[in-house]
Amino acid sequence: MAKLVVDNVVFGEGRPKIIVPIVGVDENEILEIANDIKEIDYDLVEWRIDFFNKVERLGEVSRVSKKIKEIIKRPLLVTFRTKKEGGVLELEDDKYFEIYHEIIENGDVDLLDVELFMDADAVSKLVKAAHKRNVKIVMCNHDFDATPGRDEIIRRLMLMEEKGADICKIAVMPNSNEDVLTLLDATRIAKEKINKPLITMSMGALGMISRVSGEVFGSTATFGAAKKSSAPGQVPVAELRKILEILKLG
């Protein structure tokens, strides 16, 4: 598994990196959260723009991204999570890509979240545009109902690498402790097969162990909740660094 350097953050080296989500609805709330978390111990921010009430107004995400970056002084991952993968806003695919291309051209963003099963040609064009601007791609897939089989999880992660991902991410919902083991074992194997950093997680309370054991199995980052979580099972960020240090290898 290769390392990836984003600003001063190195994925694939040392402890799993801590990502804190911003899920505010309007600009004032978003910037208030950014100010509230700027002194917390984390590595980068994910701004979930599907919560933002002006996300469909072209230029608004780019404008606010610059204000967030000025406050947090850390790398920024921008994510529009579609409704079918657990997001809060229904959006046509064409609009999804239009918003993303505008962000690449005019925003201040270090990483962009792109869903694996969007139109392949549109994804390819977006990846090329992002890389031209030195924006890294976190390609992802989410299953909020179940955990696919081990080989299917690995196949999806490998497909992300083939499509140009800089980081390959998958999140699945466990219905048993065996499902959690499936996710962890898939991560262990994928780490040896894929030459990109991985982010993997089993969601909910049952899967919480997967969010803190990444250094053992091969997941290079985890999400910690500050004010409001963006997915089920996120550990409070105030406790997350302590847990990762306790579980560190060596």
GROMACS .gro file of C-alpha atoms in nm:
model
  250
    1MET     CA    1   0.000   0.000   0.000
    2ALA     CA    2   0.146   0.333  -0.109
    3LYS     CA    3   0.159   0.649   0.099
    4LEU     CA    4  -0.026   0.965  -0.001
    5VAL     CA    5   0.081   1.311   0.112
    6VAL     CA    6  -0.189   1.579   0.133
    7ASP     CA    7  -0.041   1.903   0.262
    8ASN     CA    8   0.125   1.788   0.587
    9VAL     CA    9  -0.091   1.476   0.631
   10VAL     CA   10   0.052   1.139   0.524
   11PHE     CA   11  -0.199   0.861   0.464
   12GLY     CA   12  -0.046   0.517   0.509
   13GLU     CA   13   0.209   0.620   0.768
   14GLY     CA   14   0.177   0.613   1.147
   15ARG     CA   15  -0.160   0.629   1.320
   16PRO     CA   16  -0.480   0.638   1.113
   17LYS     CA   17  -0.563   0.998   1.033
   18ILE     CA   18  -0.863   1.154   1.206
   19ILE     CA   19  -1.127   1.317   0.985
   20VAL     CA   20  -1.390   1.544   1.143
   21PRO     CA   21  -1.712   1.614   0.951
   22ILE     CA   22  -1.885   1.950   0.912
   23VAL     CA   23  -2.256   1.900   0.847
   24GLY     CA   24  -2.399   2.250   0.887
   25VAL     CA   25  -2.703   2.369   0.692
   26ASP     CA   26  -2.620   2.735   0.628
   27GLU     CA   27  -2.300   2.936   0.599
   28ASN     CA   28  -2.316   3.077   0.951
   29GLU     CA   29  -2.358   2.733   1.105
   30ILE     CA   30  -2.082   2.584   0.889
   31LEU     CA   31  -1.831   2.854   0.982
   32GLU     CA   32  -1.934   2.836   1.347
   33ILE     CA   33  -1.857   2.463   1.348
   34ALA     CA   34  -1.525   2.527   1.173
   35ASN     CA   35  -1.433   2.776   1.445
   36ASP     CA   36  -1.549   2.542   1.721
   37ILE     CA   37  -1.332   2.253   1.599
   38LYS     CA   38  -1.020   2.439   1.490
   39GLU     CA   39  -0.839   2.373   1.820
   40ILE     CA   40  -0.940   2.005   1.845
   41ASP     CA   41  -0.680   1.735   1.778
   42TYR     CA   42  -0.760   1.600   1.430
   43ASP     CA   43  -0.593   1.582   1.089
   44LEU     CA   44  -0.843   1.699   0.828
   45VAL     CA   45  -1.202   1.811   0.779
   46GLU     CA   46  -1.475   1.658   0.564
   47TRP     CA   47  -1.735   1.914   0.460
   48ARG     CA   48  -2.059   1.734   0.373
   49ILE     CA   49  -2.200   1.974   0.118
   50ASP     CA   50  -2.522   1.774   0.068
   51PHE     CA   51  -2.634   1.935   0.397
   52PHE     CA   52  -2.557   2.289   0.268
   53ASN     CA   53  -2.872   2.480   0.174
   54LYS     CA   54  -2.699   2.664  -0.113
   55VAL     CA   55  -2.513   2.368  -0.261
   56GLU     CA   56  -2.704   2.393  -0.591
   57ARG     CA   57  -2.609   2.758  -0.642
   58LEU     CA   58  -2.291   2.734  -0.848
   59GLY     CA   59  -2.000   2.911  -0.682
   60GLU     CA   60  -2.137   2.902  -0.327
   61VAL     CA   61  -1.949   2.587  -0.223
   62SER     CA   62  -1.625   2.726  -0.367
   63ARG     CA   63  -1.672   3.056  -0.189
   64VAL     CA   64  -1.744   2.898   0.150
   65SER     CA   65  -1.464   2.641   0.107
   66LYS     CA   66  -1.212   2.925   0.110
   67LYS     CA   67  -1.352   3.054   0.439
   68ILE     CA   68  -1.339   2.707   0.595
   69LYS     CA   69  -0.979   2.656   0.488
   70GLU     CA   70  -0.881   2.993   0.630
   71ILE     CA   71  -1.026   2.889   0.967
   72ILE     CA   72  -0.916   2.525   0.998
   73LYS     CA   73  -0.570   2.553   0.838
   74ARG     CA   74  -0.582   2.180   0.761
   75PRO     CA   75  -0.663   1.977   0.450
   76LEU     CA   76  -1.026   1.988   0.338
   77LEU     CA   77  -1.221   1.698   0.189
   78VAL     CA   78  -1.542   1.803   0.014
   79THR     CA   79  -1.818   1.542  -0.012
   80PHE     CA   80  -2.157   1.540  -0.176
   81ARG     CA   81  -2.311   1.217  -0.048
   82THR     CA   82  -2.592   1.114  -0.280
   83LYS     CA   83  -2.929   1.008  -0.143
   84LYS     CA   84  -2.880   0.649  -0.259
   85GLU     CA   85  -2.560   0.622  -0.053
   86GLY     CA   86  -2.692   0.783   0.264
   87GLY     CA   87  -2.693   1.154   0.180
   88VAL     CA   88  -2.966   1.405   0.261
   89LEU     CA   89  -3.038   1.561  -0.080
   90GLU     CA   90  -3.170   1.412  -0.403
   91LEU     CA   91  -2.963   1.547  -0.693
   92GLU     CA   92  -2.947   1.469  -1.065
   93ASP     CA   93  -2.615   1.318  -1.171
   94ASP     CA   94  -2.546   1.599  -1.417
   95LYS     CA   95  -2.581   1.854  -1.136
   96TYR     CA   96  -2.354   1.646  -0.911
   97PHE     CA   97  -2.073   1.661  -1.167
   98GLU     CA   98  -2.139   2.026  -1.251
   99ILE     CA   99  -2.099   2.122  -0.884
  100TYR     CA  100  -1.783   1.915  -0.850
  101HIS     CA  101  -1.616   2.060  -1.161
  102GLU     CA  102  -1.692   2.412  -1.038
  103ILE     CA  103  -1.534   2.331  -0.701
  104ILE     CA  104  -1.221   2.196  -0.868
  105GLU     CA  105  -1.186   2.510  -1.078
  106ASN     CA  106  -1.269   2.775  -0.819
  107GLY     CA  107  -1.271   2.631  -0.468
  108ASP     CA  108  -1.003   2.569  -0.208
  109VAL     CA  109  -1.018   2.195  -0.164
  110ASP     CA  110  -0.754   1.926  -0.115
  111LEU     CA  111  -0.963   1.612  -0.164
  112LEU     CA  112  -1.291   1.536  -0.337
  113ASP     CA  113  -1.520   1.244  -0.254
  114VAL     CA  114  -1.647   1.062  -0.564
  115GLU     CA  115  -1.886   0.768  -0.553
  116LEU     CA  116  -1.771   0.453  -0.731
  117PHE     CA  117  -2.093   0.364  -0.911
  118MET     CA  118  -2.156   0.697  -1.083
  119ASP     CA  119  -2.136   0.713  -1.465
  120ALA     CA  120  -1.792   0.579  -1.560
  121ASP     CA  121  -1.717   0.837  -1.832
  122ALA     CA  122  -1.823   1.128  -1.610
  123VAL     CA  123  -1.610   0.993  -1.325
  124SER     CA  124  -1.310   0.958  -1.557
  125LYS     CA  125  -1.342   1.320  -1.674
  126LEU     CA  126  -1.381   1.440  -1.315
  127VAL     CA  127  -1.075   1.248  -1.194
  128LYS     CA  128  -0.863   1.395  -1.475
  129ALA     CA  129  -0.984   1.748  -1.399
  130ALA     CA  130  -0.914   1.704  -1.029
  131HIS     CA  131  -0.565   1.565  -1.080
  132LYS     CA  132  -0.484   1.851  -1.317
  133ARG     CA  133  -0.551   2.087  -1.024
  134ASN     CA  134  -0.371   1.860  -0.773
  135VAL     CA  135  -0.699   1.770  -0.602
  136LYS     CA  136  -0.692   1.413  -0.470
  137ILE     CA  137  -0.982   1.174  -0.521
  138VAL     CA  138  -1.135   0.970  -0.239
  139MET     CA  139  -1.344   0.716  -0.429
  140CYS     CA  140  -1.605   0.549  -0.216
  141ASN     CA  141  -1.892   0.308  -0.182
  142HIS     CA  142  -2.146   0.274   0.101
  143ASP     CA  143  -2.386  -0.003   0.191
  144PHE     CA  144  -2.621   0.100   0.473
  145ASP     CA  145  -2.815  -0.227   0.468
  146ALA     CA  146  -2.561  -0.508   0.474
  147THR     CA  147  -2.200  -0.620   0.442
  148PRO     CA  148  -2.105  -0.768   0.104
  149GLY     CA  149  -1.888  -1.078   0.093
  150ARG     CA  150  -1.514  -1.044   0.145
  151ASP     CA  151  -1.428  -1.090  -0.222
  152GLU     CA  152  -1.689  -0.835  -0.330
  153ILE     CA  153  -1.550  -0.574  -0.090
  154ILE     CA  154  -1.202  -0.635  -0.229
  155ARG     CA  155  -1.333  -0.618  -0.587
  156ARG     CA  156  -1.494  -0.278  -0.525
  157LEU     CA  157  -1.178  -0.138  -0.367
  158MET     CA  158  -0.968  -0.264  -0.659
  159LEU     CA  159  -1.216  -0.109  -0.905
  160MET     CA  160  -1.169   0.227  -0.731
  161GLU     CA  161  -0.795   0.204  -0.789
  162GLU     CA  162  -0.854   0.118  -1.157
  163LYS     CA  163  -1.075   0.428  -1.192
  164GLY     CA  164  -0.802   0.660  -1.067
  165ALA     CA  165  -0.872   0.693  -0.696
  166ASP     CA  166  -0.597   0.832  -0.475
  167ILE     CA  167  -0.770   0.682  -0.170
  168CYS     CA  168  -1.012   0.387  -0.184
  169LYS     CA  169  -1.293   0.395   0.072
  170ILE     CA  170  -1.576   0.159   0.162
  171ALA     CA  171  -1.828   0.166   0.448
  172VAL     CA  172  -2.068  -0.122   0.515
  173MET     CA  173  -2.337  -0.205   0.768
  174PRO     CA  174  -2.287  -0.516   0.982
  175ASN     CA  175  -2.578  -0.736   1.086
  176SER     CA  176  -2.358  -0.967   1.294
  177ASN     CA  177  -2.011  -0.978   1.446
  178GLU     CA  178  -1.913  -1.204   1.155
  179ASP     CA  179  -1.986  -0.914   0.919
  180VAL     CA  180  -1.737  -0.699   1.109
  181LEU     CA  181  -1.474  -0.971   1.070
  182THR     CA  182  -1.553  -0.988   0.697
  183LEU     CA  183  -1.481  -0.617   0.657
  184LEU     CA  184  -1.159  -0.638   0.855
  185ASP     CA  185  -1.035  -0.943   0.665
  186ALA     CA  186  -1.117  -0.780   0.332
  187THR     CA  187  -0.917  -0.476   0.443
  188ARG     CA  188  -0.622  -0.695   0.540
  189ILE     CA  189  -0.615  -0.861   0.198
  190ALA     CA  190  -0.684  -0.544  -0.001
  191LYS     CA  191  -0.390  -0.374   0.169
  192GLU     CA  192  -0.162  -0.624  -0.005
  193LYS     CA  193  -0.335  -0.603  -0.344
  194ILE     CA  194  -0.396  -0.230  -0.383
  195ASN     CA  195  -0.126   0.033  -0.418
  196LYS     CA  196  -0.339   0.313  -0.272
  197PRO     CA  197  -0.428   0.407   0.086
  198LEU     CA  198  -0.752   0.250   0.209
  199ILE     CA  199  -1.028   0.380   0.434
  200THR     CA  200  -1.264   0.105   0.544
  201MET     CA  201  -1.523   0.082   0.816
  202SER     CA  202  -1.804  -0.128   0.951
  203MET     CA  203  -2.074   0.113   1.066
  204GLY     CA  204  -2.292   0.138   1.374
  205ALA     CA  205  -2.214   0.036   1.732
  206LEU     CA  206  -2.143  -0.321   1.622
  207GLY     CA  207  -1.874  -0.206   1.380
  208MET     CA  208  -1.713   0.056   1.602
  209ILE     CA  209  -1.404  -0.159   1.654
  210SER     CA  210  -1.325  -0.122   1.283
  211ARG     CA  211  -1.299   0.255   1.326
  212VAL     CA  212  -1.012   0.230   1.574
  213SER     CA  213  -0.823  -0.079   1.452
  214GLY     CA  214  -0.712   0.055   1.115
  215GLU     CA  215  -0.342   0.045   1.192
  216VAL     CA  216  -0.366  -0.331   1.249
  217PHE     CA  217  -0.574  -0.418   0.942
  218GLY     CA  218  -0.482  -0.145   0.692
  219SER     CA  219  -0.733   0.140   0.706
  220THR     CA  220  -0.544   0.470   0.700
  221ALA     CA  221  -0.809   0.708   0.835
  222THR     CA  222  -1.115   0.719   1.057
  223PHE     CA  223  -1.398   0.965   1.116
  224GLY     CA  224  -1.452   1.123   1.457
  225ALA     CA  225  -1.766   1.309   1.561
  226ALA     CA  226  -1.718   1.660   1.698
  227LYS     CA  227  -2.061   1.825   1.729
  228LYS     CA  228  -2.262   1.605   1.496
  229SER     CA  229  -2.172   1.276   1.332
  230SER     CA  230  -2.212   1.219   0.959
  231ALA     CA  231  -2.252   0.839   0.981
  232PRO     CA  232  -2.357   0.585   1.245
  233GLY     CA  233  -2.089   0.462   1.484
  234GLN     CA  234  -1.845   0.754   1.474
  235VAL     CA  235  -1.636   0.781   1.791
  236PRO     CA  236  -1.623   1.125   1.963
  237VAL     CA  237  -1.309   1.295   1.837
  238ALA     CA  238  -1.205   1.391   2.191
  239GLU     CA  239  -1.157   1.022   2.269
  240LEU     CA  240  -1.040   0.898   1.931
  241ARG     CA  241  -0.675   1.003   1.945
  242LYS     CA  242  -0.633   0.841   2.286
  243ILE     CA  243  -0.778   0.513   2.160
  244LEU     CA  244  -0.560   0.515   1.847
  245GLU     CA  245  -0.250   0.576   2.058
  246ILE     CA  246  -0.337   0.292   2.293
  247LEU     CA  247  -0.382   0.055   1.998
  248LYS     CA  248  -0.075   0.169   1.804
  249LEU     CA  249   0.168  -0.089   1.673
  250GLY     CA  250   0.524  -0.087   1.806
   0.00000   0.00000   0.00000
